[in-house]
Amino acid sequence: MCGCFFKSWTVYYILTVYINRFALLENRNNYCIHMDSENKNADCTHPLNCTVTETCEDEKAPCFTLYIQNLSATNETLLPHSSGCWHQDDTHVFLKDECYLEHQTTIQNFITYICLCTGHLCNKNVIFNQTVMVTKPPIEMATMLQTLKQSNKPPYNYSKFLYIVVPCFGVITIVGILVYMWRKNKIINETHLPLIGLPPPPSPPIISKHIDLHEIISHGQYGHVWKALYENKLVAVKMMLPSEKDSWETERKIYSNYILHHENILNFHAAEKRLENNYIQYWIITEFHQHGSLTDFLTFNIIDLKTLINLSLSIANGLTYLHENMKKPSIAHRDFKSRNVLVKDNFTCCISDFGSSFAFDDNADKEKAKFQVGTKRYMAPEVLEGAIAFRTEAFLCIDIYALGLVLWEILSRCGETQAPIGNYQAPYENIVGLHPSISDMVECVCERKLRPIILPEWTEHPILKEFCETIEECWEMEADARLSAWCVYERLVEQARNLENHLNNDDISQYKFCDSNYLC
C-alpha cells in the first residue's frame, strides 16, 4: 500500500507541474534570435551580439539556443552552435520565460546543451546554471515525494480554476491507482506469484565499433543525426531516443532481413546499441549524402527539366523496388515524404527511414499494419479516415498518394515555365499551415477533397503536361484508381525520352541517356 501511495503522489506531482508549465504557453512571442552554425557572419557569432532575428511562422513556437562542448579540445570551450525558432511539431519540454541552458546528451567527447523559452527574443540571454547543466540520474520516487512536500506553495499566478480542477483530478487519479494496485496485488496473491525477486530482463547486446563523430547535421523529435567517420567512411549516424526503440527495431529488421541493395535505397552500414553514460542509445548508421533531404534541396534550389526528371525517376525507381515482391516480400514504406528522400551527388535520389515500414511476408500480420502511422500532411484519405483495406495493394497505394505529393513538390521548384516561383512550400501548407492536426487534414483532403494547386503554366508545357497528369493519378481519392509505382516509373521514362526529342540538336548532347534511363 505504501508503494501505491508513492506512485499516486508521483502522478499528482507530474500533473501539477505539467499544468503549471502549460499556463506559460499563453504568453509566447514569435520573434527569436537566429544564428546558424553553417552561415555565421561577423555580427552573429554569439547570441549576445547577434542582431539577426527570426520570425516564427508558428506563433506557438518557442525559441531555442544550442551549445556544444568538445571535451577533446584543448580548452573544452562551450560554444554556441545554433539558435532560432523551435520547429518541431510537438514541444514536450517544460518551457520557461528565461533561457536556462540544460544538459541534453553526452556522446563520446561531445556534450550538447539546449535551452528553450517563451517571450520576445528570450534566447538572446542564455543563463548558465551549473545546477541544471550537470547530468543527473533519474529522479527516485522518494526524492520526488520530498520535492512535492517542499514545494506545496502554489505560484502566485495560478487561477482559482486550477486550484479546484487539479486537486479534484489528482484525487480521482489516486483513487483509480489505488483500486488498480489492490486488484493487481489480489490477482498476484491468488496465483501465488512473488511480488519481488523476479529475475531482471536480459540486457541487450552492446556493439561498440569505433566511430568518430564530427558534427550534428539534423535534429528532431526522434533524436539527432551526426556526420561521422565509421570504418574509414563518411557516414550519417541517426541516434534515436529510447522512446523510438520500436522504430529502430523495425528499420534494423527491414535492412537486415531483406538485404535492400538498390541504387535508389539508402545504403545501410549497421544498426547498433550503444552504451553512453549508462544509457542505451539506438543507432542507425547509413551512407552520408551532403545535399541532405529532398526537402532541404528544394528549399534552396530552383531546378531545370533535366533535374526534375532525374529526381522523379530515381524516386519512382526506388519505390518500385520496395513494392515489388521479387526475391523479397513487398514492403510498404508508410511514412513516405520528401524529408525521407535524400539527394545524391549525381542529383538522383535514394529513399530512407524505414522505421514505420511493413514487409508483407508469409508471417505478416496485416492487422498490425492498420495503425494510423506516418506524417499527417502526407496521409492518404483512407488513412485519415481509418478505412484501410486488408489487401497488400491497399497499403502500397498509400505510398503512391504520398508519391504524388512529393512529385508536386519537385514540380513546384521547376524554373522552366513562366509560372512564378516563390519560397518552397510543403503540400497543403497554404491551406493548413506548418503544423496541421488530423482533423485539419481530414477536412482538407477527405471532406473538401482539395489537392495542391496545378498551375496552368505547367499543364500548357509540352513535357510537364504529362507530368501533371501522372501526379493527379497518384493522389486520386479512391485508392484503387491510383497508379502503381511501376506504372509511374514507366511513364516518367517515356516523359524523359520525350524531353530528349523535344530539345534542339544543341541541347540534345547535354541530355543523352545514361544508365538506368537517367539523363546525363
XYZ file of C-alpha atoms in Angstrom:
520
model
C 0.000 0.000 0.000
C 2.960 2.311 0.680
C 4.160 1.776 -2.910
C 0.683 2.677 -4.171
C 0.762 5.873 -2.067
C 4.145 6.886 -3.547
C 3.000 6.224 -7.132
C -0.225 8.137 -6.609
C 1.539 11.218 -5.273
C 4.033 10.924 -8.166
C 1.221 11.111 -10.737
C -0.271 14.073 -8.863
C 3.125 15.813 -8.858
C 3.658 15.316 -12.607
C 0.149 16.537 -13.457
C 0.608 19.628 -11.271
C 3.940 20.583 -12.862
C 2.611 19.958 -16.366
C -0.441 22.227 -15.888
C 1.759 24.909 -14.269
C 4.068 24.951 -17.249
C 1.216 24.786 -19.743
C -0.025 28.148 -18.431
C 3.185 29.738 -19.781
C 2.192 28.897 -23.350
C -0.380 31.739 -23.428
C 2.364 34.411 -23.481
C 4.543 33.290 -26.407
C 6.116 35.660 -28.874
C 7.110 34.704 -32.373
C 10.453 36.541 -32.628
C 13.734 34.795 -31.797
C 17.466 35.472 -32.162
C 18.602 33.448 -35.209
C 22.106 32.026 -35.546
C 23.097 29.242 -37.954
C 26.366 27.377 -37.380
C 26.874 26.909 -41.115
C 26.175 30.539 -42.052
C 27.677 32.673 -39.263
C 28.725 36.233 -40.063
C 30.848 38.737 -38.189
C 27.823 40.231 -36.454
C 26.315 36.946 -35.376
C 28.838 34.621 -33.734
C 27.167 34.564 -30.333
C 23.548 35.095 -29.230
C 24.585 38.108 -27.111
C 25.984 40.087 -30.055
C 23.661 38.662 -32.686
C 21.245 41.152 -34.238
C 19.658 38.727 -36.691
C 16.115 37.826 -35.710
C 13.787 35.146 -36.989
C 10.033 35.451 -37.228
C 8.476 32.123 -36.269
C 5.808 31.088 -38.755
C 4.031 29.252 -35.943
C 3.087 31.760 -33.231
C 3.231 28.935 -30.672
C 6.829 28.028 -31.476
C 9.318 28.684 -28.630
C 12.881 29.991 -29.063
C 15.962 27.794 -28.586
C 19.738 28.062 -28.313
C 22.013 25.011 -28.746
C 25.557 24.821 -27.301
C 28.123 22.081 -27.949
C 31.200 21.324 -25.837
C 34.056 19.306 -27.339
C 35.859 17.540 -24.479
C 38.718 16.563 -26.798
C 39.574 20.211 -27.492
C 42.414 21.911 -25.591
C 40.280 24.346 -23.609
C 36.992 22.386 -23.698
C 35.192 25.636 -24.526
C 31.393 25.607 -24.551
C 30.469 27.191 -27.902
C 27.125 28.287 -29.337
C 26.024 26.099 -32.241
C 22.679 27.485 -33.420
C 19.596 29.356 -32.272
C 16.220 30.383 -33.611
C 12.633 29.160 -33.636
C 11.944 25.593 -32.457
C 10.229 23.969 -35.456
C 9.290 20.571 -34.037
C 5.638 19.531 -34.260
C 5.427 18.780 -30.551
C 7.285 20.601 -27.799
C 7.327 18.100 -24.960
C 9.652 20.015 -22.629
C 8.556 22.377 -19.884
C 9.069 25.949 -21.099
C 10.367 28.901 -19.089
C 10.358 32.652 -19.593
C 14.162 32.674 -19.421
C 16.645 30.585 -21.427
C 18.211 28.214 -18.856
C 20.845 26.054 -20.535
C 20.246 22.405 -19.657
C 22.158 19.233 -20.415
C 20.698 17.293 -23.367
C 23.037 14.495 -24.483
C 26.593 13.257 -23.910
C 28.047 11.280 -26.809
C 31.715 10.341 -26.729
C 33.633 13.636 -26.480
C 30.689 15.878 -27.329
C 28.232 17.326 -24.818
C 25.195 19.202 -26.076
C 23.177 21.696 -24.051
C 19.926 23.338 -25.076
C 17.580 25.946 -23.688
C 14.002 26.586 -24.751
C 11.968 29.579 -23.645
C 8.989 31.736 -24.463
C 8.980 35.503 -24.869
C 10.334 38.238 -27.167
C 13.953 37.360 -28.117
C 14.188 35.308 -24.921
C 17.042 33.175 -26.337
C 19.420 36.165 -26.536
C 20.476 35.986 -22.886
C 21.396 32.388 -22.114
C 21.599 31.564 -18.394
C 24.404 29.176 -17.459
C 23.185 27.471 -14.307
C 25.639 24.773 -13.302
C 22.947 23.033 -11.246
C 20.740 22.225 -14.247
C 23.642 21.779 -16.681
C 25.039 18.752 -14.803
C 23.801 15.340 -15.964
C 21.524 13.896 -13.282
C 20.296 10.312 -12.757
C 16.550 9.650 -12.960
C 14.606 11.078 -10.007
C 13.849 8.453 -7.403
C 10.329 8.077 -6.051
C 11.210 9.236 -2.516
C 13.092 12.244 -3.848
C 10.126 13.234 -5.990
C 7.772 12.936 -2.991
C 10.105 15.044 -0.855
C 10.229 17.681 -3.611
C 6.450 17.742 -3.686
C 6.262 18.302 0.087
C 8.815 21.114 -0.038
C 7.051 22.957 -2.866
C 3.433 22.921 -1.720
C 3.142 26.705 -2.014
C 1.484 27.358 -5.405
C 2.820 30.051 -7.777
C 1.259 33.441 -7.365
C -0.207 33.435 -10.874
C -2.387 30.324 -10.514
C -6.038 30.907 -11.252
C -8.755 29.750 -8.870
C -9.948 27.395 -11.567
C -6.698 25.411 -11.460
C -6.874 25.241 -7.659
C -10.192 23.415 -7.981
C -9.560 21.234 -11.065
C -6.050 19.953 -10.259
C -6.786 18.615 -6.744
C -10.042 17.019 -7.924
C -8.344 15.354 -10.841
C -5.484 14.282 -8.570
C -7.866 12.684 -6.071
C -9.663 10.802 -8.842
C -6.324 9.600 -10.210
C -5.120 8.497 -6.784
C -8.303 6.541 -6.127
C -8.059 4.889 -9.538
C -4.429 3.872 -8.974
C -5.166 2.522 -5.500
C -8.021 0.407 -6.861
C -5.827 -0.839 -9.717
C -2.940 -1.765 -7.393
C -5.324 -3.504 -4.962
C -6.792 -5.637 -7.749
C -3.342 -6.381 -9.149
C -1.975 -7.473 -5.756
C -5.060 -9.601 -5.190
C -4.579 -11.436 -8.505
C -0.872 -11.998 -7.808
C -1.574 -13.371 -4.330
C -4.272 -15.698 -5.661
C -1.884 -17.182 -8.231
C 0.916 -17.451 -5.608
C 3.357 -15.376 -7.620
C 6.009 -13.475 -5.641
C 5.824 -9.676 -5.677
C 9.617 -9.345 -5.628
C 12.563 -11.461 -6.582
C 11.676 -11.821 -10.275
C 14.829 -12.057 -12.421
C 15.605 -8.886 -14.392
C 15.202 -8.997 -18.174
C 18.366 -9.835 -20.092
C 20.484 -6.852 -21.088
C 20.516 -6.041 -24.787
C 23.731 -6.762 -26.657
C 26.075 -3.796 -26.985
C 28.198 -3.375 -30.110
C 30.976 -0.812 -29.836
C 32.890 -0.360 -33.042
C 34.950 2.807 -33.085
C 33.314 5.818 -34.687
C 34.425 9.474 -34.886
C 31.551 11.933 -34.608
C 32.111 15.198 -36.496
C 29.025 17.418 -36.286
C 25.247 17.406 -35.883
C 23.556 17.783 -39.278
C 19.929 17.339 -38.220
C 17.777 17.002 -35.120
C 14.148 16.232 -34.422
C 11.767 14.534 -32.024
C 13.362 11.133 -32.801
C 16.893 12.278 -31.766
C 19.923 13.565 -33.701
C 21.744 12.812 -36.954
C 25.540 13.162 -36.918
C 28.081 13.270 -39.701
C 30.768 10.796 -38.687
C 33.696 8.624 -39.792
C 32.999 4.897 -39.489
C 35.396 2.211 -40.752
C 37.191 4.898 -42.827
C 33.945 6.011 -44.499
C 31.891 9.170 -44.114
C 28.535 8.097 -42.728
C 25.367 9.522 -41.226
C 24.578 8.296 -37.712
C 20.950 8.575 -36.603
C 20.899 8.428 -32.803
C 17.390 7.514 -31.704
C 15.892 8.142 -28.282
C 14.837 5.174 -26.116
C 11.209 6.048 -26.917
C 11.983 5.258 -30.577
C 13.231 1.735 -29.874
C 10.391 0.119 -31.855
C 11.197 2.257 -34.913
C 14.877 1.340 -34.604
C 13.996 -2.359 -34.388
C 11.706 -2.136 -37.432
C 14.307 -0.343 -39.560
C 17.024 -2.789 -38.491
C 14.871 -5.773 -39.488
C 13.880 -4.242 -42.846
C 17.517 -3.693 -43.773
C 18.893 -6.935 -42.309
C 16.170 -9.460 -43.163
C 15.622 -8.415 -46.773
C 19.081 -7.079 -47.766
C 17.934 -3.957 -49.610
C 20.632 -3.407 -52.248
C 19.434 -0.835 -54.781
C 20.839 2.416 -56.157
C 17.739 4.319 -55.031
C 17.562 2.879 -51.497
C 19.806 4.429 -48.828
C 22.912 2.284 -48.333
C 22.873 0.716 -44.857
C 26.029 0.028 -42.801
C 24.959 -1.036 -39.322
C 22.345 -0.853 -36.584
C 23.889 -0.718 -33.131
C 23.021 -0.334 -29.478
C 25.469 1.963 -27.724
C 26.010 2.342 -24.002
C 26.683 6.014 -23.236
C 26.681 7.244 -19.606
C 24.769 4.114 -18.504
C 22.005 4.739 -21.035
C 21.213 2.609 -24.068
C 21.190 4.553 -27.340
C 19.904 3.169 -30.622
C 21.968 3.982 -33.705
C 21.302 3.532 -37.418
C 24.475 4.039 -39.485
C 23.983 4.735 -43.198
C 25.693 6.300 -46.175
C 26.231 10.077 -45.961
C 24.836 12.413 -48.644
C 25.971 16.018 -48.419
C 22.899 17.506 -50.172
C 20.674 16.241 -47.364
C 16.973 15.577 -47.757
C 14.894 16.401 -50.830
C 13.055 18.962 -48.677
C 16.307 20.819 -47.951
C 17.450 20.560 -51.567
C 14.205 22.009 -52.943
C 14.152 24.740 -50.303
C 17.433 26.217 -51.528
C 17.379 25.334 -55.253
C 15.331 26.018 -58.370
C 15.709 23.128 -60.808
C 15.580 22.572 -64.571
C 13.733 19.870 -66.535
C 16.700 17.523 -66.525
C 16.974 17.604 -62.730
C 13.201 17.302 -62.364
C 13.149 14.122 -64.458
C 16.181 12.588 -62.742
C 14.896 13.276 -59.223
C 11.434 11.932 -60.061
C 12.662 8.880 -61.985
C 15.010 7.787 -59.217
C 12.327 8.153 -56.533
C 9.813 6.136 -58.569
C 12.506 3.531 -59.274
C 13.295 3.149 -55.557
C 9.617 2.876 -54.605
C 9.052 0.311 -57.362
C 11.850 -1.801 -55.891
C 10.287 -1.603 -52.415
C 6.810 -2.545 -53.647
C 7.794 -5.442 -55.932
C 7.938 -8.951 -54.462
C 10.762 -10.463 -56.471
C 13.393 -12.133 -54.243
C 11.840 -10.321 -51.270
C 8.337 -9.506 -49.972
C 6.552 -6.302 -50.914
C 7.442 -3.509 -48.485
C 5.189 -0.538 -47.753
C 7.163 2.490 -46.570
C 4.191 4.063 -44.673
C 5.996 7.360 -43.956
C 6.929 8.382 -47.486
C 7.680 12.121 -47.805
C 10.330 14.452 -49.199
C 12.034 14.603 -45.790
C 12.679 10.835 -46.048
C 14.245 11.093 -49.517
C 17.941 12.008 -49.814
C 19.611 13.689 -52.795
C 22.832 12.108 -54.077
C 25.789 13.859 -55.711
C 24.553 12.990 -59.229
C 21.157 14.599 -58.429
C 19.307 11.331 -58.237
C 17.599 10.245 -55.016
C 17.515 7.391 -52.545
C 14.704 6.504 -50.123
C 15.497 6.357 -46.394
C 13.916 5.988 -42.923
C 12.132 2.641 -42.702
C 11.113 2.886 -39.041
C 7.398 2.699 -39.927
C 7.695 0.238 -42.822
C 5.876 -3.085 -43.104
C 7.026 -6.170 -45.037
C 4.265 -8.424 -46.376
C 5.991 -11.777 -45.995
C 4.267 -15.074 -45.205
C 4.173 -14.339 -41.475
C 2.954 -10.742 -41.789
C 0.043 -9.734 -39.553
C -1.757 -7.127 -41.646
C -3.905 -6.177 -38.668
C -0.810 -4.596 -37.088
C -0.234 -2.545 -40.238
C -3.631 -0.882 -39.923
C -2.466 1.509 -37.230
C -2.518 5.186 -38.279
C 1.176 5.940 -38.823
C 3.121 8.413 -40.910
C 3.261 12.182 -41.222
C -0.188 13.775 -41.088
C 0.444 16.059 -44.099
C 1.210 13.052 -46.339
C -1.508 10.662 -45.089
C -3.801 9.259 -47.772
C -7.569 9.790 -47.407
C -8.190 6.195 -46.327
C -5.542 6.516 -43.589
C -7.039 9.770 -42.304
C -10.488 8.162 -42.192
C -9.240 4.871 -40.709
C -10.659 2.828 -43.590
C -7.673 0.788 -44.791
C -8.444 -2.494 -46.560
C -6.686 -5.743 -45.626
C -5.120 -6.252 -49.062
C -1.390 -5.732 -49.646
C -2.134 -3.484 -52.635
C -4.165 -1.170 -50.379
C -1.117 -0.449 -48.224
C 1.085 0.142 -51.280
C -1.468 2.638 -52.627
C -0.918 4.743 -49.503
C 2.708 5.254 -50.598
C 1.543 6.217 -54.106
C -0.644 9.015 -52.733
C 2.393 10.420 -50.879
C 4.497 9.958 -54.047
C 2.095 12.272 -55.896
C 2.659 14.969 -53.260
C 6.448 14.574 -53.476
C 6.358 14.848 -57.285
C 4.275 18.024 -56.892
C 6.950 19.448 -54.562
C 9.597 18.799 -57.225
C 7.427 20.327 -59.963
C 6.766 23.453 -57.868
C 10.508 24.239 -57.912
C 10.980 23.883 -61.681
C 12.042 27.136 -63.354
C 11.444 26.159 -66.987
C 7.969 27.724 -67.282
C 6.534 31.211 -66.859
C 4.919 30.197 -63.576
C 6.010 32.312 -60.595
C 8.348 30.545 -58.159
C 8.213 31.748 -54.576
C 9.638 30.191 -51.444
C 9.403 26.436 -51.022
C 6.107 25.272 -49.547
C 5.131 21.837 -48.278
C 1.970 20.250 -49.719
C -1.211 21.924 -48.376
C 0.877 24.471 -46.432
C -1.167 27.338 -47.889
C -4.328 25.677 -46.535
C -3.451 24.011 -43.218
C -0.189 25.754 -42.259
C 3.011 24.204 -40.934
C 1.615 22.016 -38.146
C -1.741 20.555 -39.199
C -3.787 18.269 -36.994
C -5.542 15.101 -38.119
C -8.860 16.960 -38.139
C -7.339 19.710 -40.317
C -6.173 17.138 -42.872
C -9.483 15.221 -42.803
C -11.387 18.417 -43.575
C -8.952 19.429 -46.330
C -8.304 16.085 -48.055
C -11.407 13.987 -47.364
C -14.298 16.393 -46.879
C -13.329 19.245 -49.218
C -11.294 16.888 -51.473
C -8.627 19.530 -52.023
C -5.220 18.861 -53.555
C -2.138 21.073 -54.119
C -2.658 23.552 -56.970
C -1.617 22.545 -60.504
C -0.750 25.822 -62.277
C -1.965 26.380 -65.863
C 1.612 27.210 -66.937
C 2.562 23.631 -66.089
C -0.297 21.977 -67.983
C 0.458 24.101 -71.095
C 4.087 22.910 -71.215
C 4.568 20.021 -73.711
C 6.574 17.891 -71.256
C 5.155 18.953 -67.906
C 1.564 18.380 -69.068
C 2.051 14.609 -68.893
C 3.935 15.007 -65.616
C 0.920 16.819 -64.122
C -1.429 14.062 -65.308
C 0.769 11.469 -63.604
C 0.680 13.422 -60.337
C -3.114 13.708 -60.418
C -3.489 9.960 -60.986
C -1.247 9.308 -57.969
C -3.346 11.282 -55.481
C -6.775 10.036 -56.587
C -9.370 9.878 -53.796
C -10.047 6.182 -54.419
C -7.011 4.014 -53.693
C -7.819 1.512 -56.478
C -7.772 4.327 -59.049
C -4.158 5.266 -58.319
C -1.214 4.223 -60.446
C 1.265 1.601 -59.304
C 4.879 2.579 -58.599
C 5.976 0.637 -61.683
C 3.461 2.476 -63.874
C 4.692 5.843 -62.544
C 8.265 4.831 -63.329
C 7.363 3.729 -66.877
C 5.544 6.992 -67.524
C 8.488 9.042 -66.293
C 10.864 7.089 -68.534
C 8.633 7.912 -71.501
C 8.498 11.580 -70.475
C 12.290 11.620 -70.229
C 12.521 10.333 -73.814
C 10.001 12.947 -74.934
C 12.171 15.593 -73.314
C 15.183 14.330 -75.238
C 13.229 14.539 -78.525
C 11.812 17.948 -77.630
C 15.190 19.618 -77.250
C 17.038 21.026 -80.251
C 20.261 19.492 -81.567
C 22.489 21.759 -79.495
C 20.794 20.724 -76.282
C 20.449 17.018 -77.033
C 24.121 16.401 -76.267
C 23.501 17.641 -72.713
C 20.575 15.279 -72.125
C 21.662 11.912 -73.505
C 20.503 8.881 -71.518
C 22.950 7.350 -69.074
C 22.499 4.006 -67.304
C 19.115 3.287 -65.694
C 17.275 5.715 -68.005
C 18.596 8.834 -66.249
C 19.517 11.897 -68.264
C 23.142 12.970 -68.242
